[in-house]
PDB file of C-alpha atoms and ligand atoms in Angstrom:
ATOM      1  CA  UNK A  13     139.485  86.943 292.201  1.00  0.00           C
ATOM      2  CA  UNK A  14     138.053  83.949 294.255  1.00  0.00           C
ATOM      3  CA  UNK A  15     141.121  81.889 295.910  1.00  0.00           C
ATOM      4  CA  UNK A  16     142.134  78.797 294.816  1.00  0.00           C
ATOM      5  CA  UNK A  17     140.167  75.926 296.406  1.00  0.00           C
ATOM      6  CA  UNK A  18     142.267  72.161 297.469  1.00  0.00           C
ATOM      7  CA  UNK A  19     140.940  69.190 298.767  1.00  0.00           C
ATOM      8  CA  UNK A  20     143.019  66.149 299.483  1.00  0.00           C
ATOM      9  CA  UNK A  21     141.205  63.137 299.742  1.00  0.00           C
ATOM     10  CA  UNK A  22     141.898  59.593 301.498  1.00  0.00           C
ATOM     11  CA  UNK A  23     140.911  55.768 300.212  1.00  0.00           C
ATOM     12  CA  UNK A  24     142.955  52.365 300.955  1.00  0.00           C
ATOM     13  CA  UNK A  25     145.838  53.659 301.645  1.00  0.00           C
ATOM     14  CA  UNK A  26     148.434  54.135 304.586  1.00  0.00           C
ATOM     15  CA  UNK A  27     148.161  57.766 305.235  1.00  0.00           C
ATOM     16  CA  UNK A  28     151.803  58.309 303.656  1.00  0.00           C
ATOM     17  CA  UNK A  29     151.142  60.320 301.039  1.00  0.00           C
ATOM     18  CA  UNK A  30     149.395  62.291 303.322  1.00  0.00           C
ATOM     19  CA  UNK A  31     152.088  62.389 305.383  1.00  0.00           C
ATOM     20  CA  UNK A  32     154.435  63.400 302.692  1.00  0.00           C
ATOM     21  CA  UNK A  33     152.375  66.799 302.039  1.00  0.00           C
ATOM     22  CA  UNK A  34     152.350  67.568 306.302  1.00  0.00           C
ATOM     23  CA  UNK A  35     155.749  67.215 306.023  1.00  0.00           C
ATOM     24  CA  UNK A  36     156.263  70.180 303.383  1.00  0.00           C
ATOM     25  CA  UNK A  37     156.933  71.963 306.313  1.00  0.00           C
ATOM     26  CA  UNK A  38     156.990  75.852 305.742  1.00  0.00           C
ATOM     27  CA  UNK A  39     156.129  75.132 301.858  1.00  0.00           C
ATOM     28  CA  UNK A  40     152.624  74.080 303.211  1.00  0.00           C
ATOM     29  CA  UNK A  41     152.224  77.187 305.647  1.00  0.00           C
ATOM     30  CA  UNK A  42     153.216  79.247 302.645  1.00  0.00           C
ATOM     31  CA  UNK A  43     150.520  77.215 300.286  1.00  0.00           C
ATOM     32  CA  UNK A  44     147.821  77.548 303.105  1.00  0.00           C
ATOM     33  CA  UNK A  45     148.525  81.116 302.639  1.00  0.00           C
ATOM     34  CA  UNK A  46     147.582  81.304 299.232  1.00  0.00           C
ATOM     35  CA  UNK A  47     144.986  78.381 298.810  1.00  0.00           C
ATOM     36  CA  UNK A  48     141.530  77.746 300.822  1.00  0.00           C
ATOM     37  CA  UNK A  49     141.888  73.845 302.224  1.00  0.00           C
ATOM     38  CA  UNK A  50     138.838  73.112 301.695  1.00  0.00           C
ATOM     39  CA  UNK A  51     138.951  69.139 302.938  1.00  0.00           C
ATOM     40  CA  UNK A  52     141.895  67.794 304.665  1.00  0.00           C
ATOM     41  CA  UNK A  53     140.849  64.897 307.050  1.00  0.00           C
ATOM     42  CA  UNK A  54     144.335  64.557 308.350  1.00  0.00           C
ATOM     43  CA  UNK A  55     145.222  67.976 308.878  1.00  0.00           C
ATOM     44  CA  UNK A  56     142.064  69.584 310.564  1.00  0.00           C
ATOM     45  CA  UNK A  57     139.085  70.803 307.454  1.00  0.00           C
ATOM     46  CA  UNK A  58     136.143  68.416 306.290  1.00  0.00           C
ATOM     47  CA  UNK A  59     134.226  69.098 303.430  1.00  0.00           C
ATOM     48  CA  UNK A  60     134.311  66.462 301.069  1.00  0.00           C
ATOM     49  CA  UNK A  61     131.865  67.452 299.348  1.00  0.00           C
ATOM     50  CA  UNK A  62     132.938  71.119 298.593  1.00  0.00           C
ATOM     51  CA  UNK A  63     133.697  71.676 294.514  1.00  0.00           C
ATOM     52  CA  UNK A  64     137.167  72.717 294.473  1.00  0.00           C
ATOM     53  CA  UNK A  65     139.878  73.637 291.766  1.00  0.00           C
ATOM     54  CA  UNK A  66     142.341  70.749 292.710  1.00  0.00           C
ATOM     55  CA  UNK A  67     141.774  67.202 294.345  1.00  0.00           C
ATOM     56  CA  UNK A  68     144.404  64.917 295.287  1.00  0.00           C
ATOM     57  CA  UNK A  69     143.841  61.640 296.022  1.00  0.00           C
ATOM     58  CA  UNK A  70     145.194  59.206 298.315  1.00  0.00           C
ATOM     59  CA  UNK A  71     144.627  55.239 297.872  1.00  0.00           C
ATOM     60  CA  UNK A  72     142.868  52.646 295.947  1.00  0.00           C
ATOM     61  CA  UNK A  73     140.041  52.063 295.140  1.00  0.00           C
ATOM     62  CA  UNK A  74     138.790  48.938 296.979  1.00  0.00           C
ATOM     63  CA  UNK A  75     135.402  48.989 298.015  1.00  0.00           C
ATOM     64  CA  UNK A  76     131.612  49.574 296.882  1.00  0.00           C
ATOM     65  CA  UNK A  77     131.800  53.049 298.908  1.00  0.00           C
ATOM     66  CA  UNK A  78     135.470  53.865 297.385  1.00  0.00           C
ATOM     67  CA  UNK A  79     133.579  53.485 293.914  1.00  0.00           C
ATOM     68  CA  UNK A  80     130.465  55.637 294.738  1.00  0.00           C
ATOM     69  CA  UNK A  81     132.966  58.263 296.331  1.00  0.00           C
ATOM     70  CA  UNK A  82     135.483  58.487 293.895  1.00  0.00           C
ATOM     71  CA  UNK A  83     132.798  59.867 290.994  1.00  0.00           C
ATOM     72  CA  UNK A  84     131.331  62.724 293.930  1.00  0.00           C
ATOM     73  CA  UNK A  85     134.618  63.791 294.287  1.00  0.00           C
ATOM     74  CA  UNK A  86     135.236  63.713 290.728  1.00  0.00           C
ATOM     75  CA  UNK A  87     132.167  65.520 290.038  1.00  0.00           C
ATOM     76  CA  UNK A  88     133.342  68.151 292.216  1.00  0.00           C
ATOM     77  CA  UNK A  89     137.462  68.962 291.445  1.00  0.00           C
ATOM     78  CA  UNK A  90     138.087  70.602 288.227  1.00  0.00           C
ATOM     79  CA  UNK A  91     141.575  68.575 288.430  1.00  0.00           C
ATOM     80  CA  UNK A  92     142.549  65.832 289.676  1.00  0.00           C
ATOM     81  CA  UNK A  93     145.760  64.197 290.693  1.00  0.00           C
ATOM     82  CA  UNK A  94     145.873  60.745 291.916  1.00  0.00           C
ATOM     83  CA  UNK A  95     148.597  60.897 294.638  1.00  0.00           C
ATOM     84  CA  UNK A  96     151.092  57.726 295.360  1.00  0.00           C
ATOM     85  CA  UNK A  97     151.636  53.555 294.120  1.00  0.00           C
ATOM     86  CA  UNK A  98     147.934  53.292 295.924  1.00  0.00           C
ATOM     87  CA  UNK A  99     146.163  55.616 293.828  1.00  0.00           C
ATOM     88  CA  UNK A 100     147.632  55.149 290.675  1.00  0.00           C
ATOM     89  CA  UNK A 101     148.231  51.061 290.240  1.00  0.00           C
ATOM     90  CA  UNK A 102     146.053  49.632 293.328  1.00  0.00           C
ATOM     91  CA  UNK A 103     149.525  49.474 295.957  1.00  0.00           C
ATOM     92  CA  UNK A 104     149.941  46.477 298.046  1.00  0.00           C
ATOM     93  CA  UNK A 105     146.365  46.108 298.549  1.00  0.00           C
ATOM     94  CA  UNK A 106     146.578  45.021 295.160  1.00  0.00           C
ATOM     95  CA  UNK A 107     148.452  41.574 295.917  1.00  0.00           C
ATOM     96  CA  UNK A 108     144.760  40.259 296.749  1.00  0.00           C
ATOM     97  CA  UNK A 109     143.870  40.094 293.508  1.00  0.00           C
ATOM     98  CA  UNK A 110     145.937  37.426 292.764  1.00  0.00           C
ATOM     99  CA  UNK A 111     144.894  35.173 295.721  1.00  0.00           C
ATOM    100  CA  UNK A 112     142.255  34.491 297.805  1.00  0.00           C
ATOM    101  CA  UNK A 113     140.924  37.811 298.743  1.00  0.00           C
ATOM    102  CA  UNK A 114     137.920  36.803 300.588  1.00  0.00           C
ATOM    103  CA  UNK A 115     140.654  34.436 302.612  1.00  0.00           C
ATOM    104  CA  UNK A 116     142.656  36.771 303.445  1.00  0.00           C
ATOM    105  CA  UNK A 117     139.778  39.416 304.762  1.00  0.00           C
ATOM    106  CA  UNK A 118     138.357  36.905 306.746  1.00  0.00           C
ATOM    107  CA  UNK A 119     141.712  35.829 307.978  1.00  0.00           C
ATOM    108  CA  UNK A 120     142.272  39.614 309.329  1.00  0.00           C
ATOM    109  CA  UNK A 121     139.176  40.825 310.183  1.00  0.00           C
ATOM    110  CA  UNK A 122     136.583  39.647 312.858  1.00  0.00           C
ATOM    111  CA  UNK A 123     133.620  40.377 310.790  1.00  0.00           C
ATOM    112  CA  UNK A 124     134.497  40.562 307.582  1.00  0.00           C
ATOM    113  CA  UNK A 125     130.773  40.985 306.535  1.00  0.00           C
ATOM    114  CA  UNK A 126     130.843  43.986 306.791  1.00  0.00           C
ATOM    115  CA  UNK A 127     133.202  45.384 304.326  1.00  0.00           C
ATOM    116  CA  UNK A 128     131.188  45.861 301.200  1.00  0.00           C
ATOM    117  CA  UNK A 129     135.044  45.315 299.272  1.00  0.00           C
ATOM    118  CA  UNK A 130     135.225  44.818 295.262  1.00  0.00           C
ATOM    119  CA  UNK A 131     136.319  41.901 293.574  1.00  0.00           C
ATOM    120  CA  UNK A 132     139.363  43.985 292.309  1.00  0.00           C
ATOM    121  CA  UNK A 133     141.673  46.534 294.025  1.00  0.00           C
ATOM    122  CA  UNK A 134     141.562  49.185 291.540  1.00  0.00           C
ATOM    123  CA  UNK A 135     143.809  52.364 290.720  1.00  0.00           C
ATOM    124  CA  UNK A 136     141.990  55.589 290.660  1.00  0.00           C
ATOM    125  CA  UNK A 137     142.209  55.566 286.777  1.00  0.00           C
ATOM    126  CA  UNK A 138     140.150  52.581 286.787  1.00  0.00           C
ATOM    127  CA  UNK A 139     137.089  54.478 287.689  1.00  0.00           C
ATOM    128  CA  UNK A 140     137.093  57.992 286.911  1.00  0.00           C
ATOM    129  CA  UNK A 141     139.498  60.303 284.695  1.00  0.00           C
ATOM    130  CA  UNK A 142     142.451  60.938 286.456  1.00  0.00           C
ATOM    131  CA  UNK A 143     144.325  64.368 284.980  1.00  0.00           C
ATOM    132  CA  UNK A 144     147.366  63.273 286.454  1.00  0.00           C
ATOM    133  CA  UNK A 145     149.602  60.749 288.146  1.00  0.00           C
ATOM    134  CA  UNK A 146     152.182  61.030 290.883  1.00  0.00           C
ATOM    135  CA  UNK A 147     153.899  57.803 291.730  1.00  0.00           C
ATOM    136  CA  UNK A 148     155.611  56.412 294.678  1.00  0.00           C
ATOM    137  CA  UNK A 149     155.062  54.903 298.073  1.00  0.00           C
ATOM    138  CA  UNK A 150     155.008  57.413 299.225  1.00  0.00           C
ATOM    139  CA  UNK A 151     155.212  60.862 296.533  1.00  0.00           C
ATOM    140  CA  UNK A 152     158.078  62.879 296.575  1.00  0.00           C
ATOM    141  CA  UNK A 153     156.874  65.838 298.605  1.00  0.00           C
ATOM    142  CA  UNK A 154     158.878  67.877 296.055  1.00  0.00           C
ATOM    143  CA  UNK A 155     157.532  66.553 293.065  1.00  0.00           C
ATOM    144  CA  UNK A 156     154.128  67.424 294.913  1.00  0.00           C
ATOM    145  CA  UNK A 157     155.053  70.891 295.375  1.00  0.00           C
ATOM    146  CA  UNK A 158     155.700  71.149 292.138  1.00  0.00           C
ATOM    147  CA  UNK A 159     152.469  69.719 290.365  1.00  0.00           C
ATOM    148  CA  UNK A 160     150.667  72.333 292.978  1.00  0.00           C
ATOM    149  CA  UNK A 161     152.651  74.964 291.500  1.00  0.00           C
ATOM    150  CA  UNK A 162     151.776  73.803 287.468  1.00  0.00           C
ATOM    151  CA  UNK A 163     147.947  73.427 288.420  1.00  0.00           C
ATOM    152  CA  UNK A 164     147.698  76.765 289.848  1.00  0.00           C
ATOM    153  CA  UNK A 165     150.013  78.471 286.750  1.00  0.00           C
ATOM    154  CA  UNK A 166     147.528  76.488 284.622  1.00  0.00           C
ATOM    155  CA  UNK A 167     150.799  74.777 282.392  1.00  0.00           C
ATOM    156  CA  UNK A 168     150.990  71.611 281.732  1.00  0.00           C
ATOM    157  CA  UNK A 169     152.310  69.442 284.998  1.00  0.00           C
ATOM    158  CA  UNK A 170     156.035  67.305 284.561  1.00  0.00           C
ATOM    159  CA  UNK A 171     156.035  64.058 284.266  1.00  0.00           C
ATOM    160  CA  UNK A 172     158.909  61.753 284.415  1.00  0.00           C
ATOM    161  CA  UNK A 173     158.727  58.748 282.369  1.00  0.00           C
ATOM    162  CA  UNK A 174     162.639  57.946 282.337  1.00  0.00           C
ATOM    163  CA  UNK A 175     163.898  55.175 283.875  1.00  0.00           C
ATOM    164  CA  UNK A 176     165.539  55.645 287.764  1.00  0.00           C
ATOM    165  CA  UNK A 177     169.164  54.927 286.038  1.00  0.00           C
ATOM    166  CA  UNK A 178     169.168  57.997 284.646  1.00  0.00           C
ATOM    167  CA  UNK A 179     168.644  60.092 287.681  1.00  0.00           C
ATOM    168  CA  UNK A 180     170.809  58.012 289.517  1.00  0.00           C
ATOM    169  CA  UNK A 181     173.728  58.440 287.415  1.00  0.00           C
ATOM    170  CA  UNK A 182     173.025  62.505 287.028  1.00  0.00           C
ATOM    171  CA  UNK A 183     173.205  62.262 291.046  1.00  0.00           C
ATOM    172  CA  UNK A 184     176.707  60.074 290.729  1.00  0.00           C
ATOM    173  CA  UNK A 185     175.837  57.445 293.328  1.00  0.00           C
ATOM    174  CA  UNK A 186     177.227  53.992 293.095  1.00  0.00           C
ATOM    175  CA  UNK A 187     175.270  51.309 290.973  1.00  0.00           C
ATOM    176  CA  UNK A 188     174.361  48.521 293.741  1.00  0.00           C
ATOM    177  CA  UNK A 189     173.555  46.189 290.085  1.00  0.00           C
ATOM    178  CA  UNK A 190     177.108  47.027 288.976  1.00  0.00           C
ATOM    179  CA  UNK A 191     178.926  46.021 291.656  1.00  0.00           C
ATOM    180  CA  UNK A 192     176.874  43.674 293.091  1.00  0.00           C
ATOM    181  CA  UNK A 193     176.044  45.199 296.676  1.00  0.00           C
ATOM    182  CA  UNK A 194     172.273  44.810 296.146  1.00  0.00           C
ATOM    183  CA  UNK A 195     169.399  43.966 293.859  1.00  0.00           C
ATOM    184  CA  UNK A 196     168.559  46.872 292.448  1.00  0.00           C
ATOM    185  CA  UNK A 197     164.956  47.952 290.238  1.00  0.00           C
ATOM    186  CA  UNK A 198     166.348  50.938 289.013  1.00  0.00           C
ATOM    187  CA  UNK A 199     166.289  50.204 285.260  1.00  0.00           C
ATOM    188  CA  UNK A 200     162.849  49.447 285.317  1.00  0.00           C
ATOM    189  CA  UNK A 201     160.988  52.010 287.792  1.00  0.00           C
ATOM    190  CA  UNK A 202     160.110  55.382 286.910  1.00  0.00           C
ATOM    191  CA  UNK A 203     162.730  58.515 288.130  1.00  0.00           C
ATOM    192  CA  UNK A 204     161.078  60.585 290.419  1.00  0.00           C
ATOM    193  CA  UNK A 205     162.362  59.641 293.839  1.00  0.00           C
ATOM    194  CA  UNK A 206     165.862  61.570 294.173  1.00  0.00           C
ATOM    195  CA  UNK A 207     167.387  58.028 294.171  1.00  0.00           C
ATOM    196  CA  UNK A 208     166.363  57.704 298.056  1.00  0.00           C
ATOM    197  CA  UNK A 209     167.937  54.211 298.525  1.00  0.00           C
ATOM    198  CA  UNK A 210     170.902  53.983 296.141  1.00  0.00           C
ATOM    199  CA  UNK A 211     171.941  57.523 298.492  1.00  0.00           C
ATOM    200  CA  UNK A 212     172.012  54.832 301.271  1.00  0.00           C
ATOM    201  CA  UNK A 213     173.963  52.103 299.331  1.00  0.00           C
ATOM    202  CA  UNK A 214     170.502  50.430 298.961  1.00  0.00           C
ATOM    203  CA  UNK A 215     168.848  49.196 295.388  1.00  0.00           C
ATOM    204  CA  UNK A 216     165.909  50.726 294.338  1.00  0.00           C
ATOM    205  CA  UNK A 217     162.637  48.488 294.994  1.00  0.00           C
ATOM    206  CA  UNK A 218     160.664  49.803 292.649  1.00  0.00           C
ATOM    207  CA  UNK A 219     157.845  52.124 294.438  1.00  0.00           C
ATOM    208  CA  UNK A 220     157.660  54.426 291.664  1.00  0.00           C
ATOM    209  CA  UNK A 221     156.179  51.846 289.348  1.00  0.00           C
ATOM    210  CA  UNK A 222     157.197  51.435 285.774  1.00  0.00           C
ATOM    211  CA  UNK A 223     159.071  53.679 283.809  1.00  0.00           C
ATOM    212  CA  UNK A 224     157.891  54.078 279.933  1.00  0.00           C
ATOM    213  CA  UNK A 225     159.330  51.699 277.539  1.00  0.00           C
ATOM    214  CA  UNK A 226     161.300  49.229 279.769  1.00  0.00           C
ATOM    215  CA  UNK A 227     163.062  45.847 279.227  1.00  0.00           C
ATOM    216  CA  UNK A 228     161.481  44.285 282.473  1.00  0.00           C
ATOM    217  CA  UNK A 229     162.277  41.037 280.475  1.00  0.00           C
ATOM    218  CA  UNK A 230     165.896  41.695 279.876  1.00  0.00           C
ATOM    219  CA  UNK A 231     166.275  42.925 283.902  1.00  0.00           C
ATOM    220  CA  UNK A 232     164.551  39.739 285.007  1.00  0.00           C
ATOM    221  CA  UNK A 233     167.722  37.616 283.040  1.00  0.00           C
ATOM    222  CA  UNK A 234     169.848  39.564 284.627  1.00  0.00           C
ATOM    223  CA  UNK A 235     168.895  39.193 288.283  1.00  0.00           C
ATOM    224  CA  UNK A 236     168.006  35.470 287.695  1.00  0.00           C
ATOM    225  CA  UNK A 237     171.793  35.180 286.697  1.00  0.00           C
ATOM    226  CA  UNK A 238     173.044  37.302 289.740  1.00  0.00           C
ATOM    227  CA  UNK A 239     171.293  34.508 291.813  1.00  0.00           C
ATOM    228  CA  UNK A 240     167.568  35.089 292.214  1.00  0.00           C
ATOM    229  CA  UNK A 241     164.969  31.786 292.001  1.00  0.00           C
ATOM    230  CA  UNK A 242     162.472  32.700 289.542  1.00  0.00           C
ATOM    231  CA  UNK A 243     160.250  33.079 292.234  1.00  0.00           C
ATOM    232  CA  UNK A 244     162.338  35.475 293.832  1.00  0.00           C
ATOM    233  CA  UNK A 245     162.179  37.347 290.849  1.00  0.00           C
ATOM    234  CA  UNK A 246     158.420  37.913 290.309  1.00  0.00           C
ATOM    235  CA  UNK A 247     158.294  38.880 293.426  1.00  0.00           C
ATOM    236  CA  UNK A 248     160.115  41.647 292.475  1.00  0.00           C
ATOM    237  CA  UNK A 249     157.452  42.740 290.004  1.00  0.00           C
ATOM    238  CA  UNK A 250     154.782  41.514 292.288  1.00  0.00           C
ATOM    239  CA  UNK A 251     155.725  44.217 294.579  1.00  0.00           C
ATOM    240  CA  UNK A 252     154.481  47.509 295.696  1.00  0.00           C
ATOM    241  CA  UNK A 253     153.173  48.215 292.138  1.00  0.00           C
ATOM    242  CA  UNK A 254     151.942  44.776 290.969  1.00  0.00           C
ATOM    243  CA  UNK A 255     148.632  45.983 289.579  1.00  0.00           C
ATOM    244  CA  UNK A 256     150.561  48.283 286.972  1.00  0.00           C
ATOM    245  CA  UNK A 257     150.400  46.455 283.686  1.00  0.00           C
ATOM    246  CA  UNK A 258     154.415  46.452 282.939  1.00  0.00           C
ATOM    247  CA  UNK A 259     155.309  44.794 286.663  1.00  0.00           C
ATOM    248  CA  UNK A 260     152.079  42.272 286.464  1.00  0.00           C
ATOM    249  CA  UNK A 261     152.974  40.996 283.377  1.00  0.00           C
ATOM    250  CA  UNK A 262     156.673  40.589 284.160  1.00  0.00           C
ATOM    251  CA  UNK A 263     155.814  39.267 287.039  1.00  0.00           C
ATOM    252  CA  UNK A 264     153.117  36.680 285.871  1.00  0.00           C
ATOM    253  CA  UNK A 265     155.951  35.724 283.320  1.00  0.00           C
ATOM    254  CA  UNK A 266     158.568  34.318 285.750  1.00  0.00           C
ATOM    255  CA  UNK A 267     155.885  32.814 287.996  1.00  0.00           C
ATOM    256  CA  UNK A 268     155.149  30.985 284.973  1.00  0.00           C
ATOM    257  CA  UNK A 269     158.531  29.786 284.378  1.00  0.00           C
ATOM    258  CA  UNK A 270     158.260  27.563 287.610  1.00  0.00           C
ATOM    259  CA  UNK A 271     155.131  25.560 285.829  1.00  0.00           C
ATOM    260  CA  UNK A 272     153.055  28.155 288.121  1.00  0.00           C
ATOM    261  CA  UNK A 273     149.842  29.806 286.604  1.00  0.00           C
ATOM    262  CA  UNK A 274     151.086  33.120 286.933  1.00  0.00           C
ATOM    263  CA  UNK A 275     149.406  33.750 290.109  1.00  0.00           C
TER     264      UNK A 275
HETATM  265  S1  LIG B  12     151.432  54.869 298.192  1.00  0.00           S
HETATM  266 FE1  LIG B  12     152.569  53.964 299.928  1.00  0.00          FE
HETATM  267  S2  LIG B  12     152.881  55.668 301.376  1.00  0.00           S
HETATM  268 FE2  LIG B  12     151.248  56.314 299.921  1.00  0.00          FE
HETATM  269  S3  LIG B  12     149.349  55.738 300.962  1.00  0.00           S
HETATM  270 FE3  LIG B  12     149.901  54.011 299.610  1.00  0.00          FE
HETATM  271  S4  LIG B  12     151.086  52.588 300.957  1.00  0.00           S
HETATM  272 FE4  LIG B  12     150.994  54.587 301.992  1.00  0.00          FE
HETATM  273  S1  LIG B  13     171.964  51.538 291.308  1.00  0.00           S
HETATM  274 FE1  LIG B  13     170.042  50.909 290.338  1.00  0.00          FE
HETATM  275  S2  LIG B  13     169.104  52.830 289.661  1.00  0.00           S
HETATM  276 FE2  LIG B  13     171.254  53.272 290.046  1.00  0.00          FE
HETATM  277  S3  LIG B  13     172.228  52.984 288.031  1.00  0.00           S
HETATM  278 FE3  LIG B  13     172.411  51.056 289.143  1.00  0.00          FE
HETATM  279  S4  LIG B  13     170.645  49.838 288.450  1.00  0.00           S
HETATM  280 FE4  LIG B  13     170.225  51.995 287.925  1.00  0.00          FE
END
């Protein structure tokens, strides 16, 4: 029975994702085991190129070589899993494409000629079929693990669409909203992430992009009435994820409320 065949593939991104799957530790020496890494810039193999059974990819798509390199791999990966806030709503890249992009390229690159970059920072789903989304900045290595595991079974992958509340409360921490300790996005953002920050006494800041069916409205009220300016507030949705649809439109909202154009 031929082995099954991964490639993990990088865009406009940080490398964190990335880094999140090196850091499986003895869960990736076990999966190296069983799998052929086919292409794996970070860790050692090249072979874009190569078809392969499972592609995960890394970033946004952002410029006229992202575009033409995103269908190849496509072409090649019977699945694929777009991997991270990058790859599935654009990341913080994203900001640019409600300002001045060309501005801010020129203002931090030399020769900004020669980066052939769209006119919008797009998420993978933009351009090719994606068969499914991990979210965060970065992914949950576990939550990785555990799509790896679903592909290879061949059943259908989890995916959380609850709200962070929920998974917060199950894990009894504090809520920083409640008693006032720190802004907190949880109600909002999608569960996913172990509820990293509220463990620290931290509120949630929304990397694992919008949860399905939420009151962004009703959670902008409320944090404009524990003290946030309006513009303090979109910038909350304006954030890591403020290509996805849910946190651009909330956001675009309250920048509107200041006699702003949304932008
Ligand atoms: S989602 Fe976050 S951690 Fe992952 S590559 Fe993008 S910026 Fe880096
Ligand atoms: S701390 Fe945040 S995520 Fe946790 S319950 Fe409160 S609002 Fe929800």
């Amino acid at each position: 029975m031929p082995r099954f065949r991964l490639a993990v593939h990088k865009f406009s991104s940080c490398d964190g994702c990335q880094l999140a799957l090196l850091n499986l530790g003895d869960a990736l020496l076990e999966l190296a085991e069983l799998v052929d890494i086919v292409h794996f810039a970070e860790a050692g193999p090249v072979n874009e190129d190569a078809p392969v059974d499972l592609a995960l990819v890394e970033g946004s798509v952002s410029t006229a070589h992202d575009v033409e390199r995103i269908r190849r791999i496509r072409d090649s990966a019977r699945v694929l899993v777009a991997i991270g806030a990058c790859a599935t709503a654009g990341g913080l890249q994203s900001l640019r494409n409600r300002a001045d992009g060309a501005a801010w390229l020129s203002g931090i690159y030399d020769a900004p000629q020669h980066i052939d970059f769209v006119a919008q920072v797009a998420p993978v789903s933009a351009h090719v079929k994606v068969d499914l989304e991990l979210w965060g900045c970065p992914v949950n290595k576990q939550q990785v693990l555990a799509a790896l595991k679903d592909v290879m079974l061949g059943v259908a992958p989890r995916r959380p669409t609850a709200s962070l509340c929920l998974e917060c409360k199950r894990l009894g921490r504090v809520c920083t909203l409640v008693t006032g300790s720190d802004v907190c996005m949880g109600p909002v953002t999608r569960a996913g992430c172990g509820a990293l920050c509220q463990g620290r006494g931290r509120g949630c800041y929304a990397c694992f992009g919008p949860a399905e069916g939420v009151n962004t409205e009703a959670l902008g009220r409320r944090l404009h009435a524990g003290g946030l300016t309006t513009d303090d507030v979109a910038r909350r949705f304006h954030f890591i994820n403020a290509n996805a649809p849910a946190f651009a439109a909330a956001g675009d909202a309250w920048r509107r409320r200041d006699g702003g154009d949304g932008t």
